[in-house]
Amino acid sequence: MKVQPAAYLRTTLPLDLSVLDTLDSGRYHSIWMPDHMVSFWPDSIWTPEFTDLATVSPSPHRHLDAMAVAAAAAVLTDSVPLVTSVIDTVRRHPVMLAQSALTIDHLANGRFILGLGSGETENTVPYGFDFDRPVSRFEEALEVIRLLWDSEGPVDYDGRFYRLHHARLDTEPFEGWPPRIWIGGSGPRTLDIVGRYADGWWPTGAWTPEDYADKLTAVRRSAERAGRDPAAITPCYIQICVMGRDEAAVEEILAAPLVKSFLLQVSAEFLRGLGFEHPMGRDWRGYQDIDPAVLTRERIVEFLDAVRPEMILAVIPHGTPAQVARTIKDYVDAGLRVPKILDYGGMAGIQYAATSAQNVRDAEDELMRLCGDVE
């Protein structure tokens, strides 16, 4: 398949569905819709003291239900695939996911893709969900979803986490084909699951092209072992970056507290491999340790004081849109085919938001030029 970028549809308030006409124009491979209860941004620094974005929105956690937004997008678009990016199988029972996905796929005339993951601490633990053994729970959920889609009449299932007894889902798939399933994950077990079940894949952590290539190889080997066509699994990636029109702009963006906070998503182990000690300590696990409500102002201020620009620059692509495009091309050479360029420059403040959107478009244009007819 040719390289084609994906677009994000923000699923936070204020919701802007007017952009769907532009996103459905043929420019984008698909529209991705995040599904969260909370964001990664700590509450303690979502204040005017640290960012003027707090004067526009009272909270970074004004999330809407991605499945509901996908249903609305399904009837407001004509041709672009719609993807949840991603829904976890902790907060939603697989039976309901199976039914909801079929429903949206009928509304979308076969364009809906169910993007799934095993979950994250900040979206589950504060709400009382059982986050024990999330990968095992995730695999069972996939089995249940596929079983309901593929079976005629009542089915039984006796698993560790889910049990069905004479359960049925008689709603037939749109034109006989169930929705595609894309999976987000990077651990060895999850990569094996991707190869056995998924039609598309995003890594939740692949900070170098070489790492991306290794993980994609693991996915494809798993698919081969399962008797599936490895080439039928769409390789995707959400490429976080920092873009500015020149070096001075990038330097200014990197000084912003919310941009510095990106490093909370990176594990201490990975950062140590790049030659840096993580400001949150040697045992910090990255996004799995983020709980925005309990990261106090004192701890985050201490963290921000310890973040050095070179730590962030060592992890993510940065520079002008053209420079970032050239870096992402290395991921394309490693097998990536559907990139979503996510510029954290917009988190530097209100004045950077419009520039960030244009930078993303310019990087997409340059990436398409660099890729040409790459298959």
XYZ file of C-alpha atoms in Angstrom:
375
model
C 0.000 0.000 0.000
C 1.084 3.563 -0.622
C 2.014 5.905 2.196
C -0.845 8.185 3.218
C -1.240 10.249 6.413
C -4.074 9.905 8.874
C -5.955 12.768 10.516
C -7.121 13.268 14.086
C -10.631 14.302 15.015
C -10.507 15.791 18.494
C -13.010 14.091 20.795
C -12.865 16.793 23.453
C -15.018 19.828 24.057
C -15.556 22.010 22.174
C -16.334 19.403 19.507
C -15.845 20.657 15.952
C -17.510 18.375 13.409
C -17.304 21.068 10.713
C -13.783 19.844 9.875
C -15.122 16.519 8.625
C -15.698 17.802 5.090
C -12.011 18.684 4.817
C -10.881 15.401 6.365
C -13.149 13.463 3.961
C -11.581 15.081 0.903
C -9.299 12.199 -0.060
C -6.145 13.649 1.475
C -6.206 11.288 4.458
C -6.086 7.527 4.722
C -8.391 7.561 7.758
C -9.686 9.694 10.621
C -8.561 8.633 14.097
C -10.639 9.395 17.192
C -9.035 9.142 20.657
C -10.996 7.602 23.516
C -10.074 8.771 27.001
C -11.586 9.656 30.339
C -8.617 11.887 31.137
C -5.604 13.294 29.307
C -1.929 12.945 30.229
C -1.656 16.589 31.339
C -1.337 16.945 35.127
C -4.123 18.994 36.698
C -1.575 20.858 38.793
C -0.098 22.672 35.790
C -3.273 23.148 33.745
C -3.544 26.620 35.203
C -2.872 30.145 33.853
C 0.329 30.104 35.886
C 1.789 27.540 33.503
C -0.210 27.825 30.251
C -2.614 30.263 28.644
C -4.484 27.240 27.241
C -6.094 27.045 30.688
C -7.788 30.387 29.979
C -9.533 28.821 26.978
C -10.495 25.459 28.487
C -11.079 24.928 32.217
C -9.776 21.350 32.022
C -7.705 19.190 29.658
C -10.025 16.269 30.437
C -13.277 17.292 28.700
C -13.421 14.037 26.742
C -16.384 12.693 24.826
C -17.190 9.067 24.045
C -15.225 8.133 20.911
C -17.780 5.533 19.809
C -20.560 8.118 19.949
C -18.442 10.651 18.040
C -17.580 7.965 15.476
C -21.288 7.305 14.955
C -21.853 11.012 14.283
C -18.864 11.133 11.923
C -20.185 8.064 10.114
C -23.284 9.894 8.917
C -21.419 13.133 8.149
C -18.759 11.602 5.881
C -18.858 9.567 2.705
C -15.578 7.846 1.955
C -12.857 8.104 4.623
C -12.431 5.212 7.094
C -13.142 6.045 10.757
C -10.962 4.569 13.494
C -11.073 4.617 17.291
C -7.552 5.273 18.538
C -7.861 3.398 20.834
C -10.671 2.007 22.975
C -9.575 -0.139 25.894
C -11.185 -3.454 26.777
C -11.174 -2.708 30.513
C -13.885 -0.045 30.563
C -16.101 -1.652 27.910
C -17.415 -5.197 27.834
C -16.514 -7.002 24.587
C -20.149 -7.929 23.923
C -21.083 -4.245 23.855
C -18.016 -3.402 21.774
C -19.023 -6.057 19.246
C -22.557 -4.665 18.947
C -21.522 -0.999 18.916
C -18.874 -1.594 16.257
C -21.387 -3.348 14.007
C -23.822 -0.483 14.535
C -21.319 2.205 13.573
C -20.101 0.140 10.627
C -23.649 0.030 9.250
C -23.935 3.804 9.702
C -20.598 4.213 7.906
C -21.406 1.769 5.096
C -18.471 -0.428 6.008
C -15.894 2.279 6.824
C -15.587 1.799 10.579
C -12.412 0.311 12.103
C -12.458 -0.767 15.741
C -9.164 0.382 17.266
C -8.495 -1.446 20.529
C -5.888 -1.542 23.298
C -5.400 -3.112 26.708
C -5.840 0.154 28.632
C -3.929 2.719 30.663
C -3.819 3.432 34.370
C -5.229 6.961 34.277
C -8.364 5.889 32.384
C -9.179 2.860 34.511
C -7.865 2.775 38.086
C -9.423 6.085 39.278
C -12.833 4.808 38.185
C -12.681 1.516 40.033
C -12.120 -0.736 37.025
C -10.113 -3.891 37.586
C -6.799 -3.298 35.802
C -5.314 -6.640 36.814
C -3.781 -8.649 33.955
C -4.871 -6.203 31.225
C -3.199 -8.061 28.336
C -4.832 -11.385 29.222
C -8.173 -9.601 29.571
C -7.542 -7.914 26.234
C -6.913 -11.195 24.425
C -10.082 -12.733 25.837
C -12.056 -9.681 24.763
C -10.766 -10.105 21.205
C -11.797 -13.769 21.260
C -15.306 -12.837 22.401
C -15.695 -10.098 19.775
C -14.544 -12.359 16.939
C -16.700 -15.228 18.230
C -19.847 -13.089 18.210
C -19.103 -11.669 14.765
C -18.256 -15.003 13.196
C -20.909 -17.258 14.747
C -24.472 -17.950 13.706
C -26.882 -18.448 16.566
C -26.154 -18.724 20.305
C -22.594 -19.250 21.531
C -20.934 -20.273 24.781
C -17.605 -19.006 26.076
C -15.943 -19.898 29.348
C -12.938 -17.666 29.959
C -11.131 -16.252 32.940
C -12.668 -12.802 32.568
C -15.731 -13.307 30.356
C -18.419 -15.959 30.187
C -21.170 -16.343 27.632
C -24.058 -18.789 27.851
C -26.363 -19.104 24.859
C -25.355 -15.582 23.861
C -26.155 -14.321 20.410
C -25.481 -11.349 18.189
C -27.692 -11.849 15.157
C -26.987 -8.410 13.684
C -25.222 -9.320 10.464
C -22.058 -7.452 9.420
C -22.393 -4.796 6.745
C -22.394 -6.559 3.365
C -21.154 -9.712 5.066
C -17.823 -8.304 6.329
C -17.247 -7.458 10.000
C -15.388 -4.256 10.925
C -11.625 -4.366 10.777
C -9.753 -4.429 14.082
C -6.619 -2.365 14.639
C -4.584 -2.829 17.813
C -2.345 -0.438 19.732
C 0.474 -2.005 21.719
C 4.207 -2.650 21.909
C 4.917 -5.413 24.415
C 5.997 -8.866 23.183
C 2.688 -10.517 24.132
C 0.652 -7.773 22.519
C 2.695 -7.910 19.318
C 1.954 -11.629 19.135
C -1.762 -10.905 19.632
C -1.628 -8.293 16.868
C -0.277 -10.848 14.418
C -3.057 -13.306 15.279
C -6.040 -10.955 15.387
C -5.408 -7.508 13.931
C -5.913 -5.878 10.550
C -3.784 -2.888 11.559
C -1.271 -1.931 14.248
C 0.106 1.084 16.104
C 3.017 0.774 18.534
C 2.419 2.561 21.826
C 6.145 3.117 21.992
C 8.659 2.924 19.134
C 11.039 5.814 19.508
C 13.400 4.896 16.654
C 12.892 3.550 13.119
C 14.924 0.485 14.078
C 12.638 -0.215 17.032
C 9.603 0.207 14.781
C 11.064 -2.244 12.253
C 11.803 -4.816 14.963
C 8.293 -4.624 16.372
C 6.706 -4.819 12.919
C 8.826 -7.884 12.187
C 7.509 -9.505 15.372
C 3.930 -8.748 14.291
C 4.477 -10.252 10.857
C 6.136 -13.379 12.219
C 3.179 -13.908 14.521
C 0.816 -13.530 11.563
C 2.791 -16.112 9.592
C 2.646 -18.569 12.493
C -1.123 -18.067 12.617
C -1.456 -18.737 8.891
C -2.399 -15.130 8.136
C -1.067 -12.814 5.431
C 1.410 -10.472 7.184
C 1.069 -7.900 4.398
C -2.641 -7.556 5.195
C -1.845 -5.863 8.540
C -1.708 -2.074 8.061
C 1.377 -0.570 9.767
C 0.467 2.730 11.464
C 2.104 5.120 13.907
C 1.264 8.248 15.880
C 4.450 10.255 15.397
C 4.868 12.772 18.204
C 7.158 15.632 17.210
C 8.041 19.247 17.924
C 7.974 21.597 14.957
C 8.850 25.252 14.485
C 9.632 27.455 11.528
C 13.243 27.804 12.651
C 15.621 26.765 15.425
C 14.666 29.704 17.633
C 10.978 28.758 17.466
C 11.730 25.161 18.448
C 13.838 26.344 21.378
C 10.998 28.582 22.569
C 8.455 25.758 22.267
C 10.635 23.363 24.252
C 10.627 25.765 27.190
C 6.824 25.528 27.581
C 5.715 23.497 30.651
C 3.165 21.359 28.778
C 5.713 20.499 26.101
C 8.219 19.547 28.773
C 5.494 17.361 30.285
C 5.698 15.107 27.241
C 8.606 13.426 29.005
C 6.134 12.002 31.541
C 5.068 9.569 28.800
C 8.599 8.200 28.424
C 9.915 5.484 30.719
C 13.039 5.922 32.809
C 14.443 2.741 31.296
C 14.177 4.075 27.760
C 15.535 7.506 28.658
C 18.439 5.892 30.473
C 19.277 4.070 27.254
C 19.691 7.480 25.623
C 22.090 8.602 28.341
C 19.700 10.543 30.600
C 18.281 9.966 34.072
C 14.540 10.542 34.146
C 13.447 13.521 36.273
C 10.667 11.370 37.764
C 13.119 8.768 39.073
C 14.706 5.506 38.012
C 11.509 3.449 38.274
C 9.183 5.737 36.284
C 7.247 3.606 33.755
C 6.067 6.380 31.487
C 2.417 6.784 30.590
C 1.435 3.815 32.769
C 2.422 5.816 35.861
C 0.575 9.010 34.954
C -2.361 9.938 37.151
C -3.090 13.605 36.397
C -5.046 14.137 39.591
C -2.324 13.068 42.013
C 0.810 14.536 40.443
C 1.151 17.494 42.786
C 2.289 20.967 41.812
C 5.442 20.549 43.877
C 6.443 17.317 42.198
C 5.697 18.608 38.695
C 7.588 21.868 39.303
C 10.565 19.824 40.446
C 10.183 17.657 37.351
C 9.956 20.666 35.005
C 13.072 22.219 36.524
C 14.996 19.018 35.804
C 13.839 18.539 32.200
C 16.496 19.565 29.714
C 15.608 20.232 26.051
C 18.101 17.638 24.853
C 16.132 14.923 26.669
C 13.068 15.625 24.542
C 15.085 16.144 21.368
C 16.717 12.743 21.862
C 13.312 11.038 21.880
C 11.162 12.655 19.178
C 11.620 14.196 15.712
C 12.047 17.957 15.816
C 12.844 20.957 13.670
C 11.115 22.468 10.667
C 8.275 20.582 8.935
C 10.705 19.503 6.217
C 13.185 18.168 8.773
C 10.475 16.238 10.625
C 9.202 14.786 7.343
C 12.665 13.477 6.554
C 12.827 11.764 9.947
C 9.418 10.160 9.478
C 10.579 8.930 6.076
C 13.031 6.741 8.005
C 10.025 5.105 9.672
C 8.448 4.617 6.256
C 11.632 2.865 5.170
C 11.171 0.682 8.277
C 7.682 -0.332 7.128
C 5.326 2.452 8.262
C 2.507 3.190 5.812
C -0.084 5.265 7.713
C 1.550 7.988 9.846
C -0.293 10.484 12.013
C 1.951 13.473 12.616
C 1.188 14.861 16.083
C 2.952 18.156 16.777
C 3.333 19.038 20.447
C 4.234 22.581 19.430
C 0.565 23.466 19.774
C 0.797 22.748 23.503
C 3.211 25.656 23.922
C 0.272 28.076 24.072
C -2.550 29.757 22.194
C -0.288 31.651 19.802
C 1.267 28.383 18.597
C -1.968 26.507 17.815
C -2.591 27.829 14.291
C 1.082 27.576 13.383
C 1.141 24.000 14.640
C -1.780 22.997 12.392
C -0.061 24.492 9.358
C 3.242 22.861 10.288
C 1.533 19.466 10.331
C 0.061 20.025 6.864
C 3.434 21.157 5.525
C 5.147 18.104 7.017
C 2.491 15.839 5.491
C 3.011 17.444 2.078
C 6.773 17.042 2.295
C 6.483 13.447 3.479
C 4.234 12.601 0.527
C 6.753 14.190 -1.818
C 9.600 12.198 -0.281
C 7.665 8.934 -0.435
C 6.492 9.316 -4.024
C 5.282 5.909 -5.163
C 6.618 3.934 -2.180
C 4.552 0.761 -1.879
